[in-house]
XYZ file of C-alpha atoms in Angstrom:
664
model
C -0.263 0.091 0.079
C 1.221 3.413 -0.935
C 2.434 5.988 1.793
C 0.977 8.848 -0.244
C -2.238 10.558 -0.595
C -1.565 13.261 -2.814
C 0.364 12.574 -6.240
C 0.618 14.148 -9.644
C -1.036 12.564 -12.400
C 1.294 10.016 -14.524
C 0.706 11.687 -17.548
C 1.544 15.616 -17.433
C 0.855 18.027 -20.104
C 4.582 18.664 -21.761
C 5.264 21.960 -23.525
C 8.794 23.582 -24.437
C 10.481 24.848 -21.220
C 11.277 28.684 -20.351
C 14.512 29.760 -22.037
C 15.940 33.217 -23.030
C 14.223 32.580 -26.163
C 10.611 30.868 -25.268
C 8.396 32.468 -23.122
C 5.371 30.093 -21.122
C 2.114 31.424 -20.268
C -0.817 29.720 -18.861
C -4.459 30.216 -19.499
C -6.573 29.128 -16.389
C -9.479 29.515 -18.355
C -9.064 27.162 -21.092
C -6.191 25.278 -19.382
C -3.947 25.841 -22.119
C -0.160 26.705 -22.063
C 1.386 29.094 -24.617
C 5.093 28.891 -25.752
C 6.070 32.072 -27.394
C 9.139 32.329 -29.502
C 10.055 35.595 -31.612
C 12.503 35.634 -34.274
C 13.180 37.491 -37.561
C 10.254 39.792 -36.853
C 7.667 37.299 -36.271
C 6.463 35.740 -33.148
C 5.713 31.800 -33.382
C 2.839 30.828 -30.607
C 2.464 27.331 -29.622
C -0.693 26.557 -27.587
C -0.851 22.981 -26.036
C -4.353 22.115 -24.215
C -5.597 19.082 -22.159
C -5.568 16.682 -25.076
C -3.707 16.048 -28.115
C -6.216 17.415 -30.483
C -5.870 20.988 -28.810
C -2.036 21.530 -30.280
C -2.317 24.669 -32.226
C 0.397 26.665 -33.952
C 0.291 29.708 -35.556
C 2.380 32.881 -36.241
C 1.244 36.565 -35.086
C 2.876 40.065 -36.064
C 5.636 41.270 -33.763
C 4.689 43.931 -31.691
C 6.660 44.217 -28.623
C 7.116 41.398 -25.930
C 4.302 39.635 -24.721
C 3.055 40.018 -21.392
C 0.005 37.963 -21.137
C -2.015 35.829 -24.004
C -5.344 34.080 -23.551
C -8.453 32.376 -26.150
C -11.735 33.299 -25.728
C -13.676 30.592 -24.327
C -14.815 29.144 -27.702
C -11.219 29.691 -28.945
C -11.862 32.084 -31.577
C -10.644 35.230 -30.627
C -7.086 35.588 -29.195
C -6.340 38.442 -26.927
C -2.569 39.572 -26.399
C -1.288 42.156 -24.026
C 2.059 43.837 -25.060
C 2.104 47.013 -23.150
C 0.667 48.729 -20.052
C -2.066 50.364 -22.090
C -3.032 48.198 -24.796
C -4.798 44.921 -25.607
C -4.741 43.454 -29.128
C -6.835 41.068 -30.696
C -6.922 38.719 -33.707
C -10.192 36.678 -34.982
C -9.541 33.040 -35.126
C -13.109 31.877 -36.910
C -11.907 30.826 -40.103
C -8.279 29.988 -39.435
C -5.966 33.098 -38.020
C -6.812 36.500 -39.182
C -3.848 38.490 -39.833
C -5.733 41.907 -39.099
C -5.672 42.897 -35.541
C -7.559 45.407 -33.533
C -6.804 46.797 -30.049
C -8.354 48.577 -27.378
C -6.714 51.036 -24.981
C -7.545 51.591 -21.365
C -10.188 54.653 -20.866
C -8.020 56.225 -18.646
C -4.900 58.138 -19.757
C -3.223 57.752 -16.072
C -4.033 54.198 -15.866
C -2.276 51.160 -17.192
C -3.477 47.552 -17.518
C -2.550 45.166 -14.883
C -4.095 42.075 -16.614
C -7.216 41.079 -18.426
C -9.741 38.023 -18.190
C -12.303 36.791 -20.572
C -15.540 36.347 -18.757
C -17.836 34.768 -21.738
C -17.265 33.789 -25.336
C -17.165 37.466 -26.117
C -16.361 39.462 -23.358
C -13.693 40.625 -21.610
C -12.522 42.471 -18.396
C -9.263 44.665 -17.947
C -8.050 45.135 -14.519
C -6.089 48.402 -14.331
C -4.536 50.170 -11.276
C -7.684 52.210 -11.163
C -10.558 49.851 -11.497
C -11.997 47.702 -13.896
C -13.174 48.011 -17.507
C -15.935 45.615 -18.938
C -16.186 44.976 -22.938
C -17.881 43.235 -25.263
C -15.938 42.096 -27.996
C -17.246 42.205 -31.845
C -15.293 40.491 -33.853
C -17.160 41.243 -37.010
C -16.665 44.890 -36.666
C -13.141 44.184 -35.227
C -13.833 46.555 -32.408
C -14.780 46.672 -28.517
C -17.840 48.050 -27.060
C -17.787 49.040 -22.686
C -20.483 47.568 -20.912
C -19.360 48.650 -17.553
C -16.679 50.151 -15.684
C -15.564 50.651 -12.331
C -13.273 53.013 -10.333
C -11.188 51.440 -7.401
C -7.703 51.962 -6.582
C -6.136 48.603 -7.384
C -2.742 46.913 -5.953
C -3.506 43.136 -7.710
C -6.352 40.718 -8.870
C -7.436 37.181 -8.382
C -9.787 35.811 -10.775
C -11.615 32.156 -10.649
C -12.563 31.433 -13.984
C -15.066 28.393 -13.504
C -17.072 30.891 -11.252
C -16.562 34.124 -13.374
C -15.759 35.910 -9.892
C -13.018 38.643 -9.556
C -11.353 40.049 -6.695
C -9.678 43.233 -6.373
C -7.343 44.433 -3.881
C -7.397 47.882 -2.482
C -6.271 49.832 0.268
C -2.368 50.642 1.431
C -2.308 47.219 3.137
C -4.099 45.619 0.352
C -6.633 43.972 2.623
C -9.801 45.512 1.221
C -11.079 43.303 -1.165
C -13.833 44.044 -3.866
C -15.446 40.989 -5.232
C -17.321 41.244 -8.681
C -19.512 38.189 -10.514
C -19.437 38.466 -14.123
C -22.439 37.173 -16.090
C -23.486 37.304 -19.551
C -23.641 40.895 -20.468
C -23.491 42.083 -16.983
C -21.402 42.580 -13.966
C -22.449 42.167 -10.393
C -20.709 44.349 -7.596
C -20.579 42.502 -4.414
C -20.286 43.819 -0.957
C -16.696 44.759 -0.151
C -14.946 43.260 2.750
C -11.888 43.682 5.143
C -9.585 40.736 5.347
C -8.042 40.892 9.017
C -4.524 41.071 9.495
C -2.424 39.777 12.119
C -1.288 42.269 14.617
C 2.206 41.913 13.760
C 1.647 42.479 9.899
C -0.224 45.508 10.957
C 2.570 47.141 12.980
C 5.156 46.432 10.269
C 2.928 47.835 7.546
C 3.132 44.763 5.994
C 0.835 43.989 3.089
C -1.590 41.409 2.222
C 0.016 39.826 -0.967
C -1.554 38.617 -4.151
C 0.413 35.274 -3.871
C -1.283 34.867 -0.216
C -4.757 34.745 -1.371
C -6.705 32.855 -3.966
C -10.373 31.792 -4.786
C -11.888 28.141 -4.241
C -15.045 26.603 -5.041
C -15.783 24.019 -2.378
C -19.085 22.057 -2.300
C -20.639 24.568 -4.708
C -19.872 27.497 -2.246
C -17.291 30.448 -3.244
C -14.530 31.036 -0.845
C -11.578 33.773 -0.518
C -8.541 31.347 0.854
C -6.101 33.556 2.755
C -2.748 32.297 4.107
C -1.771 33.935 7.465
C 1.890 33.194 7.271
C 3.297 35.275 10.392
C 3.802 33.038 13.254
C 2.013 34.812 16.674
C 2.042 33.918 20.123
C -0.913 33.120 22.050
C -1.738 32.007 25.683
C -1.305 28.219 24.903
C 2.127 29.090 22.961
C 3.437 29.848 19.403
C 0.987 28.873 16.535
C 2.004 28.524 13.008
C 0.782 29.868 10.038
C -2.765 29.247 9.025
C -5.348 29.864 6.255
C -8.693 31.482 6.724
C -11.499 31.041 4.564
C -13.905 33.558 4.002
C -17.491 32.715 2.216
C -18.558 34.766 -0.284
C -22.003 36.450 0.230
C -24.325 38.006 -2.352
C -25.873 40.710 -0.175
C -23.659 41.057 2.984
C -19.938 41.331 3.396
C -17.834 37.906 3.068
C -17.240 36.678 6.419
C -14.610 34.264 8.107
C -16.166 30.910 7.924
C -13.083 27.998 8.699
C -9.652 28.332 10.012
C -7.133 25.712 8.977
C -4.410 25.419 11.159
C -1.126 24.709 9.580
C 1.185 24.014 12.487
C 4.313 25.326 10.774
C 5.533 28.183 8.927
C 7.269 28.958 5.652
C 6.318 29.027 2.249
C 2.650 27.279 1.137
C 0.827 26.952 -1.869
C -2.856 25.810 -2.137
C -5.097 23.684 -4.574
C -8.523 22.317 -4.096
C -9.322 18.616 -5.401
C -12.311 17.266 -5.024
C -13.763 19.539 -2.514
C -10.531 18.928 -0.290
C -8.116 21.915 0.359
C -4.634 20.675 -0.107
C -1.816 22.939 1.596
C 1.695 22.258 -0.041
C 4.657 23.043 2.451
C 8.183 23.882 0.619
C 10.368 23.591 3.098
C 9.355 20.177 4.925
C 8.480 18.901 1.220
C 5.026 17.578 2.481
C 1.289 18.272 1.548
C -1.852 18.349 4.120
C -5.470 17.563 3.649
C -8.301 19.590 4.898
C -11.947 18.803 4.879
C -14.123 21.609 5.999
C -17.195 19.521 5.963
C -16.019 17.363 8.759
C -16.026 18.799 11.787
C -13.821 20.894 13.934
C -13.324 23.049 17.012
C -16.585 25.395 16.765
C -16.311 28.595 19.005
C -19.518 29.954 18.154
C -18.771 31.806 14.875
C -15.972 29.904 13.226
C -14.704 26.440 12.927
C -10.959 25.451 13.614
C -9.702 22.642 11.170
C -6.701 20.365 11.778
C -5.399 18.174 9.007
C -7.204 14.926 8.201
C -3.966 13.018 8.480
C -0.483 13.952 9.521
C 1.408 16.001 6.665
C 2.874 13.460 3.818
C 4.818 13.948 0.681
C 3.385 14.090 -2.629
C 4.327 11.050 -4.637
C 7.416 11.017 -6.476
C 6.874 12.136 -10.180
C 8.699 10.732 -12.749
C 8.881 12.392 -16.339
C 10.620 10.923 -19.872
C 12.778 13.340 -21.322
C 14.788 13.130 -24.620
C 18.641 13.781 -24.660
C 21.342 13.101 -27.443
C 23.724 10.209 -26.996
C 27.295 9.827 -27.949
C 26.315 8.953 -31.828
C 24.123 11.999 -31.971
C 21.018 9.819 -32.024
C 18.057 10.940 -29.619
C 17.317 8.252 -26.648
C 14.556 8.761 -23.700
C 15.119 8.622 -20.226
C 13.153 8.657 -17.015
C 13.938 10.927 -14.337
C 12.546 11.896 -11.107
C 11.405 15.514 -10.553
C 12.279 17.829 -8.390
C 9.469 17.853 -6.186
C 8.050 20.917 -4.150
C 10.687 22.905 -6.608
C 11.165 26.545 -6.561
C 10.132 26.395 -9.987
C 6.616 25.428 -9.064
C 3.838 27.689 -9.706
C 0.206 26.749 -8.493
C -3.005 27.603 -10.098
C -6.474 26.555 -9.105
C -8.307 24.201 -8.649
C -5.536 21.639 -9.279
C -2.723 22.814 -11.693
C 1.117 22.637 -10.915
C 3.575 23.994 -13.604
C 7.227 23.636 -13.763
C 7.951 25.900 -16.262
C 11.831 25.136 -16.512
C 11.011 21.186 -16.936
C 7.954 22.039 -19.369
C 5.598 19.972 -17.245
C 1.850 20.688 -16.353
C 0.553 18.251 -13.752
C -3.072 17.829 -12.426
C -2.960 17.258 -8.503
C -4.768 14.055 -7.544
C -6.105 12.342 -4.409
C -4.925 8.932 -3.915
C -8.019 7.201 -1.750
C -6.932 3.789 -1.537
C -4.100 4.253 0.934
C -6.743 6.184 3.307
C -8.176 2.785 4.089
C -5.390 2.255 6.162
C -4.395 5.568 7.443
C -7.419 6.689 8.712
C -8.349 4.293 11.865
C -11.484 5.694 12.918
C -14.075 3.947 10.511
C -16.678 6.389 11.194
C -14.606 9.432 9.855
C -13.195 7.366 7.078
C -16.675 6.861 5.565
C -17.890 9.964 5.990
C -14.862 11.285 4.341
C -15.072 8.853 1.386
C -18.613 9.534 1.013
C -17.525 13.585 0.255
C -15.345 12.270 -2.445
C -16.107 11.554 -6.241
C -15.374 8.127 -7.644
C -14.889 6.598 -4.476
C -17.815 3.842 -4.169
C -15.347 1.117 -4.575
C -12.794 2.173 -1.692
C -16.281 2.541 0.267
C -17.218 -1.079 -0.357
C -13.282 -1.955 0.358
C -13.575 -0.577 3.620
C -17.035 -2.745 4.277
C -15.532 -5.880 2.888
C -12.189 -5.275 5.564
C -14.490 -4.630 8.303
C -16.398 -7.793 7.986
C -13.167 -9.883 7.562
C -11.297 -12.160 10.304
C -8.591 -10.602 11.263
C -9.582 -7.210 10.589
C -13.107 -7.463 11.559
C -15.216 -4.288 13.400
C -17.151 -4.521 16.300
C -21.216 -4.734 15.458
C -21.704 -1.053 16.877
C -19.102 0.115 14.433
C -20.223 -1.951 11.872
C -23.938 -0.420 12.312
C -22.557 3.352 12.618
C -21.014 2.654 9.298
C -24.254 1.079 7.807
C -26.167 4.313 8.869
C -23.906 6.573 7.629
C -24.006 5.458 3.750
C -27.890 4.873 4.227
C -28.354 8.124 5.536
C -26.490 9.738 2.547
C -28.761 7.475 0.379
C -31.889 8.500 2.028
C -30.770 12.283 1.608
C -30.023 12.265 -1.793
C -33.244 10.080 -2.987
C -35.019 13.155 -0.975
C -33.204 15.452 -3.239
C -34.403 13.732 -6.178
C -37.650 13.624 -5.329
C -38.161 17.324 -4.808
C -35.740 17.790 -7.834
C -38.549 16.259 -10.147
C -41.339 18.504 -8.958
C -42.092 21.037 -11.102
C -42.682 24.840 -10.415
C -46.291 26.181 -10.849
C -45.175 27.480 -14.437
C -44.465 23.941 -15.569
C -40.628 24.428 -15.523
C -38.657 22.007 -13.703
C -36.898 23.020 -10.319
C -33.015 22.939 -10.118
C -31.629 19.376 -11.061
C -30.914 16.907 -8.354
C -27.293 16.813 -9.489
C -26.841 20.466 -8.663
C -29.158 20.363 -5.287
C -26.716 17.175 -4.355
C -23.899 18.987 -2.864
C -23.322 17.275 0.408
C -22.283 13.725 -0.728
C -20.651 12.867 -3.599
C -20.788 9.240 -3.665
C -23.917 6.758 -2.823
C -23.771 3.345 -1.967
C -27.071 1.603 -2.642
C -28.637 -2.028 -1.406
C -27.382 -3.499 -4.616
C -23.989 -2.154 -4.130
C -23.674 -3.634 -0.703
C -25.424 -6.997 -1.660
C -23.618 -7.681 -4.646
C -19.820 -6.463 -3.568
C -19.886 -7.249 0.182
C -22.989 -9.012 1.697
C -23.254 -12.185 -0.774
C -19.742 -12.822 -0.411
C -19.537 -12.306 3.254
C -22.219 -15.181 3.984
C -20.028 -17.361 1.872
C -17.179 -17.429 4.161
C -16.908 -20.020 6.099
C -14.398 -18.930 8.743
C -17.226 -16.051 9.792
C -19.378 -17.488 12.671
C -22.822 -17.484 11.260
C -24.246 -15.950 14.279
C -22.337 -12.660 13.480
C -23.521 -12.951 9.560
C -27.094 -12.719 10.835
C -26.455 -10.073 13.238
C -24.656 -8.141 10.621
C -27.609 -8.665 8.054
C -30.241 -7.853 10.719
C -28.180 -4.463 11.451
C -28.036 -3.473 7.789
C -31.704 -4.198 7.204
C -32.488 -2.149 10.609
C -30.438 0.658 9.174
C -32.353 0.475 5.722
C -35.469 0.721 7.852
C -34.550 3.769 10.053
C -33.833 5.546 7.107
C -36.970 4.735 5.474
C -35.464 2.859 2.525
C -37.647 -0.121 1.396
C -35.824 -3.566 1.735
C -35.076 -5.345 -1.458
C -36.059 -9.053 -1.240
C -32.895 -10.511 -2.109
C -31.477 -9.193 1.183
C -34.108 -10.796 2.973
C -33.510 -14.047 1.023
C -29.969 -13.814 2.153
C -30.838 -13.985 5.562
C -33.341 -16.508 5.314
C -31.013 -18.906 3.216
C -28.301 -18.444 5.964
C -30.799 -19.155 8.836
C -32.147 -22.376 6.869
C -28.552 -23.436 5.862
C -27.985 -23.761 9.920
C -31.167 -25.034 10.802
C -31.996 -21.720 12.779
C -35.636 -22.459 12.206
C -36.944 -21.243 15.627
C -34.885 -17.770 15.029
C -36.623 -17.698 11.381
C -39.963 -18.072 12.784
C -39.438 -15.258 15.332
C -38.100 -13.132 12.776
C -40.961 -13.289 10.533
C -43.636 -13.303 13.213
C -41.967 -10.198 14.728
C -41.628 -8.342 11.552
C -37.838 -8.208 11.266
C -38.348 -9.650 7.832
C -41.027 -7.651 5.951
C -43.792 -9.357 4.082
C -43.458 -10.041 0.331
C -44.577 -11.992 -2.524
C -40.958 -13.298 -3.437
C -40.268 -14.117 0.191
C -43.739 -16.061 0.659
C -42.804 -18.173 -2.379
C -39.338 -18.562 -0.445
C -40.914 -19.977 2.457
C -43.296 -22.229 0.706
C -40.072 -23.862 -1.040
C -38.960 -24.426 2.673
C -41.777 -26.682 3.805
C -40.011 -30.086 3.665
C -37.247 -28.934 5.725
C -39.626 -26.739 8.291
C -43.450 -27.502 7.866
C -44.512 -24.462 9.733
C -43.152 -22.143 6.790
C -46.320 -23.377 4.619
C -48.568 -21.573 7.039
C -46.223 -18.822 7.782
C -46.270 -18.012 3.973
C -49.755 -18.303 3.964
C -50.218 -15.741 6.626
C -47.759 -13.240 5.124
C -49.735 -13.498 1.745
C -52.718 -12.588 3.743
C -51.435 -9.628 5.162
C -50.354 -8.278 1.956
C -53.995 -7.895 0.851
C -52.536 -8.115 -2.824
C -51.847 -11.784 -2.912
C -55.375 -13.167 -3.467
C -55.043 -14.888 -6.194
C -51.672 -16.489 -5.058
C -53.406 -17.756 -1.822
C -56.141 -19.573 -3.611
C -53.823 -21.174 -6.328
C -51.392 -22.337 -3.123
C -54.498 -23.798 -1.596
C -55.654 -25.536 -4.582
C -52.282 -27.129 -4.977
C -52.233 -28.484 -1.675
C -55.361 -30.021 -2.399
C -57.402 -27.630 0.169
C -60.356 -27.128 -1.526
C -63.131 -26.455 1.364
C -60.420 -23.968 2.733
C -60.053 -22.502 -0.401
C -63.678 -22.115 -1.022
C -64.293 -20.368 2.711
C -61.605 -18.108 1.308
C -63.054 -16.901 -1.798
C -66.332 -16.647 0.018
C -64.385 -14.300 2.931
C -63.057 -12.017 -0.085
C -66.046 -11.639 -1.775
C -64.575 -13.672 -4.984
C -66.943 -16.204 -5.414
C -68.697 -14.427 -8.289
C -65.430 -13.943 -10.218
C -63.995 -17.499 -9.677
C -63.672 -20.135 -11.936
C -65.647 -23.233 -11.376
C -63.900 -25.473 -13.701
C -60.690 -25.255 -11.962
C -62.236 -25.783 -8.634
C -64.439 -28.849 -9.777
C -61.647 -30.602 -11.737
C -59.271 -30.316 -8.487
C -62.401 -31.790 -6.700
C -62.367 -34.938 -9.033
C -61.005 -37.526 -6.447
C -62.885 -41.292 -6.675
C -61.710 -41.877 -2.955
C -63.658 -38.649 -1.913
C -66.838 -38.307 -3.708
C -68.381 -35.869 -1.494
C -65.705 -33.264 -1.801
C -66.480 -32.983 -5.810
C -70.495 -32.748 -4.452
C -69.524 -30.344 -1.906
C -67.761 -28.028 -4.623
C -70.164 -28.763 -7.253
C -73.225 -27.528 -4.876
C -71.272 -24.330 -3.902
C -71.239 -23.480 -7.367
C -74.594 -24.364 -8.326
C -76.012 -22.399 -5.276
C -73.911 -19.432 -6.632
C -75.294 -19.880 -9.930
C -79.091 -19.454 -8.561
C -77.829 -16.124 -6.552
C -76.624 -14.455 -9.763
C -78.707 -15.919 -12.161
C -81.756 -17.257 -10.593
C -81.086 -21.358 -11.730
C -78.475 -23.672 -10.816
C -77.029 -23.943 -14.781
C -73.362 -22.777 -15.538
C -72.658 -20.391 -17.889
C -71.733 -21.881 -21.428
C -68.337 -19.969 -21.125
C -67.653 -21.455 -17.889
C -67.038 -24.896 -19.880
C -68.558 -26.995 -17.278
C -70.513 -29.407 -19.134
C -68.354 -32.535 -18.438
C -68.570 -31.905 -14.839
C -72.566 -31.505 -14.953
C -72.671 -34.892 -16.815
C -70.077 -36.596 -13.914
C -72.105 -35.024 -11.465
C -75.448 -36.453 -12.614
C -73.863 -40.163 -13.014
C -72.512 -39.878 -9.565
C -75.616 -38.588 -7.911
C -78.505 -38.311 -10.016
C -80.745 -35.386 -10.033
C -84.469 -34.876 -9.067
C -87.207 -33.486 -11.165
C -86.567 -30.163 -9.816
C -82.619 -30.308 -10.487
C -82.090 -31.348 -7.154
C -79.730 -34.046 -6.273
C -81.156 -37.242 -4.045
C -78.469 -35.994 -1.232
C -78.816 -33.151 0.880
C -76.780 -29.960 -0.159
C -73.233 -29.602 0.822
C -72.719 -27.088 3.357
C -69.525 -24.835 3.903
C -69.123 -23.382 6.787
C-alpha cells in the first residue's frame, strides 16, 4: 500500500520549457499553455491544451514583448497584451486573421495590470484604477464598453469557473472588492476587509496576491487567505494558518473556517475533490483539509486540523529526450524535483514547472486512506464526500467484515447508518428535483442540489460486492453473519429505505442452512423480515425442511392484501379445496371464481363428497347470480355436470337426492 495520499498525474502536459528565447504563459480558463518564440520579426505561438487535439501552432505579428495571451472560451478570439495601455485582438473563426484590432484602457493615467475573458465575447481589463468590462465585436474588429468601476487596485485574483474577480485595495491591500460576471452584466458584491495579524499591521506588511486565492468548495465560493506570520497565544506559538472567507451575495464575506497548518514557511494551495490541499515547501509535504468534516467550533468559526499527518507527494517521474554519443535521440526517465522553487500553482488543481516544461494535475489517492484513517466512521464520512469513491467504500466494508480485521457490530452498524443516511438524503433531493414549479418548468436538477455527498452506496452495491460474499465465508460464525444482516436491514428501515427482497432471501437462506428455524420463525413473527410475495414463495419452498413455513407463507400473503390469487392457487395445489372456497367467500371473490378449476381439482374417486360439496357451492352461487343452478356456457363445465349426474343423479327439480353440502 502506498504511503502517499496525494500525487501528480502520471501523464503531465509537456511543453517547451522557459528559456531566453522561449516564454511560457498559462491560460487558466482553457487550461492551455502558450509557448512563444520571437525571431526574424515574427512571433511563433504554440498552444497545448488538455488533450492532444488541442495542439495549435500559428504566427502572429511582432509588436513588442508579450505580457499575457489568452483565447476566448470558444477559442475564436485571441487576446494579447504587449504594453501597459493596450490589448490586441486577432480573430480565429476561420483560421488566423492577420488583421489585428486593439483596445486602449479608457483612463489616460491608468495602466493595465491584466485581463480575463468572462464569456465567449466578453472581456474585463483590470487596471490600477479599476476595471473595464467590454464586449468584443469580432465582425466589426472593435470593442464596446459594457461597464466600468473606479477603485484603487493593487492586484487581482480571478476564478474562471465561477467568473468571480477579486480586486485588492487600500495601503495594506486587505480591502477586497468582489465582482461576479454574467453574460452581458457584472454584479458588484459587498466589499470586505481581511483581518491581518497584529504583527503585520505593526510592520505595515501588505496582503500579497500570492497569499490569496479563490476556491469553489462544495458549490460555495471561498476567499482563501494565507496568514503566514507566526504569532504567540496564551497556549504558546501558533504557526501559519489559512482563513476561509465565505463570499456572500448581499452581505460582506465573513470568516467561515480556519485551517491550522502548525508550521511556517512557504505554502501553496490546491483544491481537489472539495479538499483543500496545502503544500509546504520547506518540509516537502502536503496536508489535506476537509471543511465539511467537523472541527473545533467557537460559536462563529470552525478551526480545522489536517485530516491526516502531512505526507510528501508521491514521487513524479517524467520521460525526457537527450542526445547520445552518436548524435541520436534517446529517451530517459528522470525523477522530478518535488516542491521545486520553479513550481507555480494554479486553481483548482494545477502545478506547473516552467523550467522542466511540465503541467500536472494534482490528484487524491483514496486507497491508501483505508489504512491511514483508523476511525472507520470518519473514514466512511470522508469517502462519501469524494467523487469516484464507491469502490473504496465497499473495500472498507469488506475489510470491516473480514476475520482478522473485523470491526465490532456497533462500529459496523454506525458505518451502515452513514451510507444509508447519505442514500436517503439523495433520494429526497431527487424527489424534490423532480417536482415542477407552478409555471411548468422543472426545479433545479438533483445533480446541482446534491452537494453534501458525492458518492451513494445502494443496497445493490452492498449485496453484490459485500454481503453476498460475506455470507459465503466459512471462517465467519453464522451468528455474526445474521447479526450483521439484521443491522443492515435495521439501518435501511431507520432511514425509510425499502428493503429489497434479495436481502431477506440472504438472511432466510443463511438461517435455513444453519437449521435456525426457530429464529427464522421469530424474525417473521416479529416482522424483522418484511412481508413480500417473493419471500412467501421462498417460505413455501422450505416446507419440506420446516413444515410451519407453509402456514407462515400463507399468513404473509394474507397480510399483504394483494395476493388473493396466489393464496387460492396455493390452497388448490395443496388440495385444500374447502379452505379455498371459504377464502373466496370471505374475500367476496366467489362471483368471479372459475368453477371449472375447482371442480377439476375436486375429482377424487376416494372422496366423492368433496366433488359434491364443491359442485353444490357453485350451483348455489349460480342461483344467486342468475336465478337458476345452471353454469354459464362460457364456464365450460358441461363435463362436470354430466359427471355429477352420473355420480349422484338428479330429481325433477334439478336437485340431487343428497342433501346440499354446506361450507361453513
